[in-house]
Coordinates of C-alpha atoms and ligand atoms in Angstrom, one line a residue:
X1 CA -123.7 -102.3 17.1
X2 CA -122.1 -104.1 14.0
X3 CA -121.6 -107.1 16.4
X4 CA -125.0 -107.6 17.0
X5 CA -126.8 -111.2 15.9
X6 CA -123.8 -112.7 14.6
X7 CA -124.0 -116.1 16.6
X8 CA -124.0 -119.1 14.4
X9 CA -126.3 -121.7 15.2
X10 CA -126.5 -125.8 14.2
X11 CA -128.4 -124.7 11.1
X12 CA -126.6 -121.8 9.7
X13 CA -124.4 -122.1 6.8
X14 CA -120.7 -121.5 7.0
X15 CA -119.8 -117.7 7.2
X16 CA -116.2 -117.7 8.5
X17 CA -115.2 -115.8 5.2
X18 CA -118.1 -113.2 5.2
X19 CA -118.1 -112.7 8.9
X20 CA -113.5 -111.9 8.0
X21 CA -114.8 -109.2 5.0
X22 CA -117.6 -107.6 7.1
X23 CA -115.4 -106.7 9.9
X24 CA -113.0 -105.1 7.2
X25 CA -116.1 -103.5 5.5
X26 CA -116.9 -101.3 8.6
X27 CA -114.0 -100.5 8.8
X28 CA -114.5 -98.2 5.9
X29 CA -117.7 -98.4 5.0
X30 CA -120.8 -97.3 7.2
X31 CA -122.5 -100.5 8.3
X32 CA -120.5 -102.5 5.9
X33 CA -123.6 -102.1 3.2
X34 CA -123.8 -99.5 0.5
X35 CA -127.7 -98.6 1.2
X36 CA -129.5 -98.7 4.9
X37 CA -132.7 -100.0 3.1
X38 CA -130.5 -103.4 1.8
X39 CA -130.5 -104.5 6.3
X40 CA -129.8 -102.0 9.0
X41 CA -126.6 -102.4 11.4
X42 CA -126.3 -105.7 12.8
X43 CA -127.1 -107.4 9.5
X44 CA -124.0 -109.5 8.1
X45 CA -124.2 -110.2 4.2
X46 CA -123.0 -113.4 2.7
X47 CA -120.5 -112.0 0.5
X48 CA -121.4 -112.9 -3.4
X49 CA -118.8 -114.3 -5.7
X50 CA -120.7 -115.5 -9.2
X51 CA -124.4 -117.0 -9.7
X52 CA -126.0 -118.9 -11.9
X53 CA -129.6 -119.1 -12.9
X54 CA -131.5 -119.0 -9.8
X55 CA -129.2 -119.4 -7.9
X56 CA -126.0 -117.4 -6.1
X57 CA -122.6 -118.6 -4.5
X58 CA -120.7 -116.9 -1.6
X59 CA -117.0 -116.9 -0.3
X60 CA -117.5 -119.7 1.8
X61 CA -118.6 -122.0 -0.9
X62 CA -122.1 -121.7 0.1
X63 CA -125.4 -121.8 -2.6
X64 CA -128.3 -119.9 -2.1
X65 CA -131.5 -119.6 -4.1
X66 CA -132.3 -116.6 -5.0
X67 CA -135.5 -114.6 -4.4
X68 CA -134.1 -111.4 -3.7
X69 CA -133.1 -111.1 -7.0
X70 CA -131.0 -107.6 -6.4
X71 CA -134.2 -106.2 -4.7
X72 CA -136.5 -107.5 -7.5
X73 CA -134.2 -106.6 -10.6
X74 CA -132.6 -109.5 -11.9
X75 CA -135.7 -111.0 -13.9
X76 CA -133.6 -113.4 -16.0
X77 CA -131.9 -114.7 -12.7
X78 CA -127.9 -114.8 -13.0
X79 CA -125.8 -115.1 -15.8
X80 CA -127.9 -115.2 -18.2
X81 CA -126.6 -116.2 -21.8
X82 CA -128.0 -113.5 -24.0
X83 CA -127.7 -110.8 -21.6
X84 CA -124.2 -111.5 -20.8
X85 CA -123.2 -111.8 -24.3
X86 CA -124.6 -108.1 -25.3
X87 CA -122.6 -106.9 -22.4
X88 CA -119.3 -108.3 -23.6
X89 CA -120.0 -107.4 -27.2
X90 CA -120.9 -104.0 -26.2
X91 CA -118.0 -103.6 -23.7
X92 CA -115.5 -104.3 -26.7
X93 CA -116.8 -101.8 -28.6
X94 CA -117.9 -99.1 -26.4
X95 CA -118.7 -98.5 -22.9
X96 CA -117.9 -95.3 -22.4
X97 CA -121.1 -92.9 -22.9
X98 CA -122.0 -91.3 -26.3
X99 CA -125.8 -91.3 -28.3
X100 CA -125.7 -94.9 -29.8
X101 CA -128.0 -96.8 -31.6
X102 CA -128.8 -98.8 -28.9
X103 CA -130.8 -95.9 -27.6
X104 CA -133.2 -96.2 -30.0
X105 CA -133.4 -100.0 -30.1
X106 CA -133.9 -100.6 -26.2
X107 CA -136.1 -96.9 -26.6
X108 CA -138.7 -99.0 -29.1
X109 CA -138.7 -101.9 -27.0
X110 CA -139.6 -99.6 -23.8
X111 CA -142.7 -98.1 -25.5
X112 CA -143.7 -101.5 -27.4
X113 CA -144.4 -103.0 -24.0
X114 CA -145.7 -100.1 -21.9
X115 CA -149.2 -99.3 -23.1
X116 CA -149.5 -95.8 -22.0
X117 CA -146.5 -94.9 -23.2
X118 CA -145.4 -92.6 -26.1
X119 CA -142.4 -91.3 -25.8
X120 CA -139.4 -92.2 -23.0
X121 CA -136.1 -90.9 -21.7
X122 CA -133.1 -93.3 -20.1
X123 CA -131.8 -92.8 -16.5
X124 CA -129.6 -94.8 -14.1
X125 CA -132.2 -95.1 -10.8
X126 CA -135.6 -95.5 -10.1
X127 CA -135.7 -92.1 -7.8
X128 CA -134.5 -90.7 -11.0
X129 CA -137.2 -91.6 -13.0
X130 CA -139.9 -90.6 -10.3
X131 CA -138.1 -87.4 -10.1
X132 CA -138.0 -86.9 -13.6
X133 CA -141.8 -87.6 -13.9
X134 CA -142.8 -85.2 -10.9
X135 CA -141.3 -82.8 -12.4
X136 CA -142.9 -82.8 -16.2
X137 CA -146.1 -83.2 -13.7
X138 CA -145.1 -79.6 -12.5
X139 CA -144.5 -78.1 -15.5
X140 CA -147.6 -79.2 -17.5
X141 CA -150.6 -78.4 -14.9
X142 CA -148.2 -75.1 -13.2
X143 CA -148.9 -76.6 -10.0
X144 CA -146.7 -77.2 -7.1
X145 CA -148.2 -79.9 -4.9
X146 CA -148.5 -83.9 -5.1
X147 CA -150.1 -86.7 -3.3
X148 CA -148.0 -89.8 -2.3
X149 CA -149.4 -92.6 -0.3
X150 CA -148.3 -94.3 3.3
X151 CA -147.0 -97.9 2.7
X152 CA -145.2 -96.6 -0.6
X153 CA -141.4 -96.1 -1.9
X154 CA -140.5 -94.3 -4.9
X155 CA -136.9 -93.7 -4.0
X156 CA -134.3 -91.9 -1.2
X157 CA -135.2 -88.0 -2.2
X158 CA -136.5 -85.9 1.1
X159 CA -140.1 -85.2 0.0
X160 CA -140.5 -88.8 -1.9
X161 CA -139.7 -90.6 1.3
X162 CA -141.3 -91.6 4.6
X163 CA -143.0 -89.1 7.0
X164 CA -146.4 -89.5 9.0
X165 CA -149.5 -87.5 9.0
X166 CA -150.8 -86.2 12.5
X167 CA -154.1 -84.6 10.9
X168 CA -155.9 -86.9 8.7
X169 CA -158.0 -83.6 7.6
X170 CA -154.5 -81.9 6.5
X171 CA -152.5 -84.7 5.2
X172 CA -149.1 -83.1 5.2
X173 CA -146.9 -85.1 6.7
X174 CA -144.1 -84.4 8.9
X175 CA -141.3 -86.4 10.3
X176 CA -141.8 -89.1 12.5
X177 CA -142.3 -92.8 13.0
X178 CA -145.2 -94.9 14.6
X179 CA -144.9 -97.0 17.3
X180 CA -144.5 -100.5 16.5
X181 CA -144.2 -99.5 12.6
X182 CA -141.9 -101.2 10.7
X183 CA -142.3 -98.9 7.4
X184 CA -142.6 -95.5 9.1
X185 CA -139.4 -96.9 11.0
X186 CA -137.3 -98.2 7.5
X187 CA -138.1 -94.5 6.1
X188 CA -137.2 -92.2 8.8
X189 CA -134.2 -90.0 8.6
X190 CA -132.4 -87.3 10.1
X191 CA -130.9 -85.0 8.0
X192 CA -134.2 -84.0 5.9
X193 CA -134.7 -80.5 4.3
X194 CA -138.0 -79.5 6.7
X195 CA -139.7 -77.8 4.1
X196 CA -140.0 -80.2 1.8
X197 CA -142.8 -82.4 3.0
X198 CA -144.8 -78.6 2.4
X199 CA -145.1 -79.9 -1.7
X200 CA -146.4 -83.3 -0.6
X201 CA -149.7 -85.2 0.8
X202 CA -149.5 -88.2 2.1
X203 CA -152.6 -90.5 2.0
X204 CA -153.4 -94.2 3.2
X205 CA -153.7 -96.0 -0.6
X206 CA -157.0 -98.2 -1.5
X207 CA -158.9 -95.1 -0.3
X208 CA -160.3 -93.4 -2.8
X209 CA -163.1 -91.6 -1.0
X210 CA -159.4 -89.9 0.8
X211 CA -158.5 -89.6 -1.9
X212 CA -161.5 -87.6 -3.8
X213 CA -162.2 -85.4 -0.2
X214 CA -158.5 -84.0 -0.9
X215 CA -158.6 -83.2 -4.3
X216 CA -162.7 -81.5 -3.6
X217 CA -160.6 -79.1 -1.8
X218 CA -156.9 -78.3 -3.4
X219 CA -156.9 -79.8 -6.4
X220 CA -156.1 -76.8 -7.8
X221 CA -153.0 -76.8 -6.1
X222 CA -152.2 -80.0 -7.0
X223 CA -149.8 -81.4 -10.0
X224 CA -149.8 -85.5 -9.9
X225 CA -150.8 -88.4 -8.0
X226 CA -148.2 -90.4 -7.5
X227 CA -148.4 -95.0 -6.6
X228 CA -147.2 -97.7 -6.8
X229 CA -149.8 -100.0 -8.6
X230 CA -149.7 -102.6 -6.3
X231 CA -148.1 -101.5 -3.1
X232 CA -144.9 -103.7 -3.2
X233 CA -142.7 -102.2 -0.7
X234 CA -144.7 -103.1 2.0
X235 CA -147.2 -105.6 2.7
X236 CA -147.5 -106.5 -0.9
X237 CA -151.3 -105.4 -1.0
X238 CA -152.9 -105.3 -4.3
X239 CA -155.5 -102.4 -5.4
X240 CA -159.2 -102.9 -4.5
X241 CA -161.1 -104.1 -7.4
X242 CA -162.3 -100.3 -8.8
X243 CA -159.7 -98.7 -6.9
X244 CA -157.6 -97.5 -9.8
X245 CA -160.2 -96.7 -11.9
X246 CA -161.2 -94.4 -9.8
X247 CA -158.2 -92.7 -9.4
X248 CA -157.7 -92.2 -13.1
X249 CA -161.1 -90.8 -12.8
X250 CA -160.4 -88.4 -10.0
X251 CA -157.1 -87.5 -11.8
X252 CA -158.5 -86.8 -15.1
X253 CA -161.4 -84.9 -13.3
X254 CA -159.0 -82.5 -11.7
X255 CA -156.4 -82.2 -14.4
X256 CA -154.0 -83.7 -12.4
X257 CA -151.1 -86.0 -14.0
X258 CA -151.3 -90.0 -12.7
X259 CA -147.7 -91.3 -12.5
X260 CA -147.7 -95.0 -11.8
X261 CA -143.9 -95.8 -10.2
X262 CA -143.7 -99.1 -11.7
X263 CA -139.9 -99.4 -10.8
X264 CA -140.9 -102.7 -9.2
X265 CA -143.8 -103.9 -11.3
X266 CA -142.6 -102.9 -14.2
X267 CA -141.8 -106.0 -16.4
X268 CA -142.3 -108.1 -13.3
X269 CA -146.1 -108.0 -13.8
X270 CA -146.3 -109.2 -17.3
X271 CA -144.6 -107.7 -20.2
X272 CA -146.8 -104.6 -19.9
X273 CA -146.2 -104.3 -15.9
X274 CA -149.2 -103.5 -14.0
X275 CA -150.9 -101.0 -16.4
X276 CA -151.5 -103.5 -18.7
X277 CA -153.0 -106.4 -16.2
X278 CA -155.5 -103.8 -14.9
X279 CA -156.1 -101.9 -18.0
X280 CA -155.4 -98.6 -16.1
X281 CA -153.6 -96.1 -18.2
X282 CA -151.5 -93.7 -15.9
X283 CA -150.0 -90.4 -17.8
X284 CA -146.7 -91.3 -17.1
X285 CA -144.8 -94.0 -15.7
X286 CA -141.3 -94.8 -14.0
X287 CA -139.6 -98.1 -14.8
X288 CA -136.3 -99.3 -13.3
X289 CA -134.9 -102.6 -12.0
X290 CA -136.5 -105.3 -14.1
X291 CA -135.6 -102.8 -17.5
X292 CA -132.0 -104.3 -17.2
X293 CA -132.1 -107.2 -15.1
X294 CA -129.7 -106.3 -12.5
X295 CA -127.8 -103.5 -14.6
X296 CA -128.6 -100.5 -13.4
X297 CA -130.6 -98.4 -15.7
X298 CA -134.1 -96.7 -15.3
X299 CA -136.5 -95.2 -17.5
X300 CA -139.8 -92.7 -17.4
X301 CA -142.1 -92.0 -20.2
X302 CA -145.7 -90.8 -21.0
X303 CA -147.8 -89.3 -23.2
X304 CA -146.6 -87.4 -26.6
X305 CA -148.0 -83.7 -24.8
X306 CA -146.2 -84.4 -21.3
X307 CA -143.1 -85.6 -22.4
X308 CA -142.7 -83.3 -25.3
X309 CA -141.8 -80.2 -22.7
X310 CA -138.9 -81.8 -22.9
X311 CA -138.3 -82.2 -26.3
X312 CA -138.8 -78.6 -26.4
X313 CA -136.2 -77.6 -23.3
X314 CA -139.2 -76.6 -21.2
X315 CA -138.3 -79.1 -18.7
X316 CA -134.7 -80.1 -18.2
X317 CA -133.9 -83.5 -17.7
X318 CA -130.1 -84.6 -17.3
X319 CA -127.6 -87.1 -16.6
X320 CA -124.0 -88.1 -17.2
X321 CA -124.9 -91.8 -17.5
X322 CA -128.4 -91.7 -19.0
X323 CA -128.8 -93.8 -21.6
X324 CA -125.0 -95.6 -21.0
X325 CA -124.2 -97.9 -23.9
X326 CA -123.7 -100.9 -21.7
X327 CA -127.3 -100.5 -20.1
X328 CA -128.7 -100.0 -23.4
X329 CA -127.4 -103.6 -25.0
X330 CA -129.2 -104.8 -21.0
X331 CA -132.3 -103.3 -21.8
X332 CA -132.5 -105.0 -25.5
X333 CA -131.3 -108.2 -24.3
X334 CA -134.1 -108.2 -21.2
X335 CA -136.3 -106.9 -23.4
X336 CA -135.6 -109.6 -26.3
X337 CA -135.5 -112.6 -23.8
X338 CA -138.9 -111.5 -22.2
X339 CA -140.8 -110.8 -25.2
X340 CA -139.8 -113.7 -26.9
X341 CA -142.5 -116.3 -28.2
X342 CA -145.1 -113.3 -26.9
X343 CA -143.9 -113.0 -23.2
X344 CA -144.6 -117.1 -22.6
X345 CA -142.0 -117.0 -20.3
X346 CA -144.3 -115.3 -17.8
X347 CA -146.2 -117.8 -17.7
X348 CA -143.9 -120.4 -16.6
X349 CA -143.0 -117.7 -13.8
X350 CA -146.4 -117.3 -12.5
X351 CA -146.6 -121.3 -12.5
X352 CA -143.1 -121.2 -10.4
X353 CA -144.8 -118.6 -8.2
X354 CA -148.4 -120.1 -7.5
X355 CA -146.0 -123.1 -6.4
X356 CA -144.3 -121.6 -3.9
X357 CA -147.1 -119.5 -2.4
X358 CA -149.3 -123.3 -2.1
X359 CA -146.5 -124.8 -0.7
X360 CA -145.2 -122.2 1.9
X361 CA -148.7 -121.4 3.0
X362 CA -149.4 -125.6 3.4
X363 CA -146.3 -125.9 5.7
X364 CA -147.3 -122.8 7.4
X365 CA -150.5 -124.3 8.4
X366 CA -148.8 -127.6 9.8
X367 CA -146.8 -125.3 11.8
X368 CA -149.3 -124.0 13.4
X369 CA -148.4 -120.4 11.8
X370 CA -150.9 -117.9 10.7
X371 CA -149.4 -116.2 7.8
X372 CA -150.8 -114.1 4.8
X373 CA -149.0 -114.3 0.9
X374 CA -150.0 -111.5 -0.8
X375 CA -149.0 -109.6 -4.3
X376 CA -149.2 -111.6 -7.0
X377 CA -147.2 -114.4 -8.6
X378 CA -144.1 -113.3 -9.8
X379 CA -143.8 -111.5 -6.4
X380 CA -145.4 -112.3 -3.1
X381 CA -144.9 -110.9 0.1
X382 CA -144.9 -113.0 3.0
X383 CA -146.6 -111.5 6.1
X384 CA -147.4 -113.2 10.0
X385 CA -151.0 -112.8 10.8
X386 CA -153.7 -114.4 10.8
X387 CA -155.6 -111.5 8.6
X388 CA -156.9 -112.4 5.5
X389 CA -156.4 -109.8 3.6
X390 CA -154.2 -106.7 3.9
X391 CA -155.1 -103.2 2.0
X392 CA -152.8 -100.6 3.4
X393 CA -150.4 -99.5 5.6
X394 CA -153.2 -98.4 8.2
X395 CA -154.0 -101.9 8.3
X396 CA -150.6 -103.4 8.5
X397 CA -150.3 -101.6 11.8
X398 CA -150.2 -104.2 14.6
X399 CA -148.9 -107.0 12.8
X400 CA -146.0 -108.9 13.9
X401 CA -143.1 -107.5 11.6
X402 CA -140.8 -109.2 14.1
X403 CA -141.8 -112.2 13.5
X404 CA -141.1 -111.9 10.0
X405 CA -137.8 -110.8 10.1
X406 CA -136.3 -113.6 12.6
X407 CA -137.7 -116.2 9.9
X408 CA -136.4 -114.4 7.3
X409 CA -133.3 -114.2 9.0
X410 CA -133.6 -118.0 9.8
X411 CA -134.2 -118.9 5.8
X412 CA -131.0 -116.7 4.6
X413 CA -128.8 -119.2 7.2
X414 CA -130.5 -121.8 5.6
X415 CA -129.0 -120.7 1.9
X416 CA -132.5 -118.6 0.8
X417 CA -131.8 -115.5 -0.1
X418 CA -134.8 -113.2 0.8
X419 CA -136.0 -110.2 2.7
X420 CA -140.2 -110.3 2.6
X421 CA -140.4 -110.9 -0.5
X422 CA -140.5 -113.8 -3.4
X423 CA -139.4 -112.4 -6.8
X424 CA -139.0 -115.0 -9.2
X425 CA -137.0 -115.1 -12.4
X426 CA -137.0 -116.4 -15.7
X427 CA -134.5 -118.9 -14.3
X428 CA -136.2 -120.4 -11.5
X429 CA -137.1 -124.3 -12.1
X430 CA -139.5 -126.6 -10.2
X431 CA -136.5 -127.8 -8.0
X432 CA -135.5 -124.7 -7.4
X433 CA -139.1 -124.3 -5.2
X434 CA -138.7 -128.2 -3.8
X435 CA -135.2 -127.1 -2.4
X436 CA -136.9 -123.9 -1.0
X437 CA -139.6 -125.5 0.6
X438 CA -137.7 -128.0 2.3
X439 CA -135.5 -125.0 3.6
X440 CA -138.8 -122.9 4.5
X441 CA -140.0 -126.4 6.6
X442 CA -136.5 -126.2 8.8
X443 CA -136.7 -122.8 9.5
X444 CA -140.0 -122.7 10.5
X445 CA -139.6 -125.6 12.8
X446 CA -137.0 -123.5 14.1
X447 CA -139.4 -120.0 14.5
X448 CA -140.1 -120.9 18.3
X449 CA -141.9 -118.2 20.0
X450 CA -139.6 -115.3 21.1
X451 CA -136.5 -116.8 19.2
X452 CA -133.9 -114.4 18.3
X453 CA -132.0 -113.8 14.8
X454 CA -129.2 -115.7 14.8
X455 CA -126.9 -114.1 12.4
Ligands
LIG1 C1 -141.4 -98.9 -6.4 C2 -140.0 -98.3 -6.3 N1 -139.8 -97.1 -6.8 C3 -138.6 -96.5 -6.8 C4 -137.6 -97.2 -6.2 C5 -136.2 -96.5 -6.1 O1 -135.4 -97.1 -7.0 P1 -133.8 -96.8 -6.9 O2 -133.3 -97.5 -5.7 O3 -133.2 -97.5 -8.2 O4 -133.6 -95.4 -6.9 C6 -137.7 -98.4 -5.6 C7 -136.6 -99.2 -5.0 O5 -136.8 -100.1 -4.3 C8 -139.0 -99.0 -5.7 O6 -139.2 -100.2 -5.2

């Protein structure tokens, strides 16, 4: 199993160092990787030793540019000055956790940026935040029940991840995977408590006539609708023009609380993450990897009357690590470097973005290769097909996943470090594309029909 695709071919990098630590990393630890989402078995990292702006450096003396960016997280790229200093100034002084000052500081940074926002709490992951925010949801409308949609991922809790739904007319889902699918596939686990897919109902996204039919008949019964914005974690579709609207509509209509997981969008869509390019105010929101830029630390906050049934004990929230002084001092240096001149840096991002998406798509074409970019700037997803336009998972069914991973496979042998998607950072330059798209030309010249990963 943990043998599997580790040939090297004419154009993959040197490895001789990574291939030595991953056979002493199963050894002791399952798969060699510390999460099944970062690769399944088979999957052989390049082993990290430093980076530097865009770019990161392996045992083996190998460079790769980044686009991976710790699963979307590291916004300001690698060693960035500022950030780096606040982490050594605050490691001298205190890195052990007590209430600091920091708190407060990366606290009024949180809720300057997020428009819907009024009050926030700190915690370490993004599942924690979603979590968090469920269960406020619970506790302010008295109801048990939420909606979650197919194509999403708030996090590795039983009832947040993964099922399918047999009866489109009941939409609870149960455990399974779809023939062919790549996403029901990624989610599935043994090992889940059964009951808990009874609290959840699981909808295609970019539907809201489902959508409204559902909560016509139990919204009563139900606490919070619960998206991703834009549908990041797979297929990178965004929301029908209207779409969200409508949803805050539907949620206010039925008193039910609108949590937008913005782990991924957050700070990665503008300053104000995707709530504030659509204008769509959710009632609460989760925020994670961008908030520290590769440190781990998430957040969740929302209006003054949801969040204060915490304030008043109401609604427990906990955790050892939650607002940890060394995340804090990441989350006001992020903060600081992103907002600075009025978020302009964004701007050279998207720039960065729009180039890569023109230029992959252009060498696609003289490949011969139908593909689809979709998302938006600062993150595209890469998808083969020759479909114009992709709006959920029901439509992502069918397409050639495959594909996609052997040339993403192909690219990371070829020193570009990516899984789907293209996060760019703060630290990504115009050469920085040029290299990639020279890299993107090779490996696609080397995507022959039926080829195999070779790593
Ligand atoms: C949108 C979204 N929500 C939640 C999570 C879970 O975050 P974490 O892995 O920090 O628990 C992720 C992780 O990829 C995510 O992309």
């Amino acid at each position: 199993m943990a043998d599997a695709g580790r040939k090297v071919t004419m154009s993959s990098i040197p490895n001789t160092h990574s291939d030595t630590l991953y056979d002493r990393a199963v050894e002791v630890i399952p798969a060699g990787l510390m999460s099944n989402l970062k690769r399944s078995s088979g999957f052989v990292p390049y082993y990290k030793t430093h980076g530097a702006g865009a770019r990161l450096y392996d045992v083996d003396g190998n460079e790769h540019i980044d686009f991976n960016l710790s699963y979307g997280s590291a916004i300001l790229g690698h060693s960035h000055p500022g950030l780096r200093a606040a982490l050594h100034r605050q490691a001298d002084a205190l890195y052990t956790y007590h209430s600091n000052q920091l708190q407060i500081e990366a606290a009024e940074r949180v809720l300057a940026c997020i428009p819907s926002a009024q009050k926030m709490r700190f915690a370490c992951s993004g599942v924690e935040a979603n979590r968090a925010a469920l269960r406020v949801a619970r506790a302010f409308t008295g109801r048990n029940q939420y909606v979650r949609f197919q194509g999403h991922y708030h996090g590795q809790m039983d009832h947040l991840m993964g099922g399918i739904v047999p009866d489109p007319e009941n939409p609870v889902p149960v455990e399974g995977t779809i023939e062919g699918d790549s996403f029901t596939r990624w989610m599935y686990t043994a090992g889940r408590t059964r009951d808990d897919y009874h609290q959840v109902y699981l909808l295609e996204w970019n539907d809201a006539e489902a959508l409204e039919g559902l909560l016509r008949q139990r919204g009563d019964d139900i606490a919070a609708v619960i998206m991703e914005p834009v549908m990041l974690n797979h297929g990178g579709c965004m929301p029908e023009p209207g779409y969200l609207e409508r949803v805050r509509a539907l949620c206010t209509q039925y008193g039910v609380v609108l949590i937008f997981d913005e782990v991924l969008t957050g700070f990665r869509m503008g300053l104000h993450g995707a709530q504030g390019q659509f204008g769509v105010m959710p009632d609460m929101t989760a925020l994670g990897k961008a908030l520290g830029s590769g440190v781990p630390v998430s957040a969740f906050c929302g209006r003054n009357d949801l969040m204060d049934l915490i304030a008043s004990g109401t609604v427990i929230e906990a955790g050892t690590f939650n607002g940890h002084p060394l995340s804090m001092a990441a989350v006001v240096a992020t903060l600081d470097a992103l907002g600075e001149d009025g978020g302009a840096v964004y701007q050279r991002m998207e720039a960065l973005g729009s180039l890569l998406r023109e230029g992959l798509l252009q060498l696609a074409a003289q490949h011969g290769e139908p593909v689809l970019m979709q998302g938006f700037p600062t993150c595209h997803t890469l998808l083969f097909t020759d479909r114009p336009r992709l709006r959920n998972h029901a439509e992502t069914l069918g397409i050639d996943f495959g594909r996609g991973g052997r040339f993403f496979q192909l690219l990371l042998n070829r020193g570009v470090e990516c899984y789907g998607r293209f996060c760019i950072s703060a630290a990504h330059t115009e050469r920085d594309i040029q290299d990639t798209l020279e890299r993107v030309d090779d490996a696609l010249a080397d995507l022959a029909p039926g080829s195999t990963p070779t790593r």
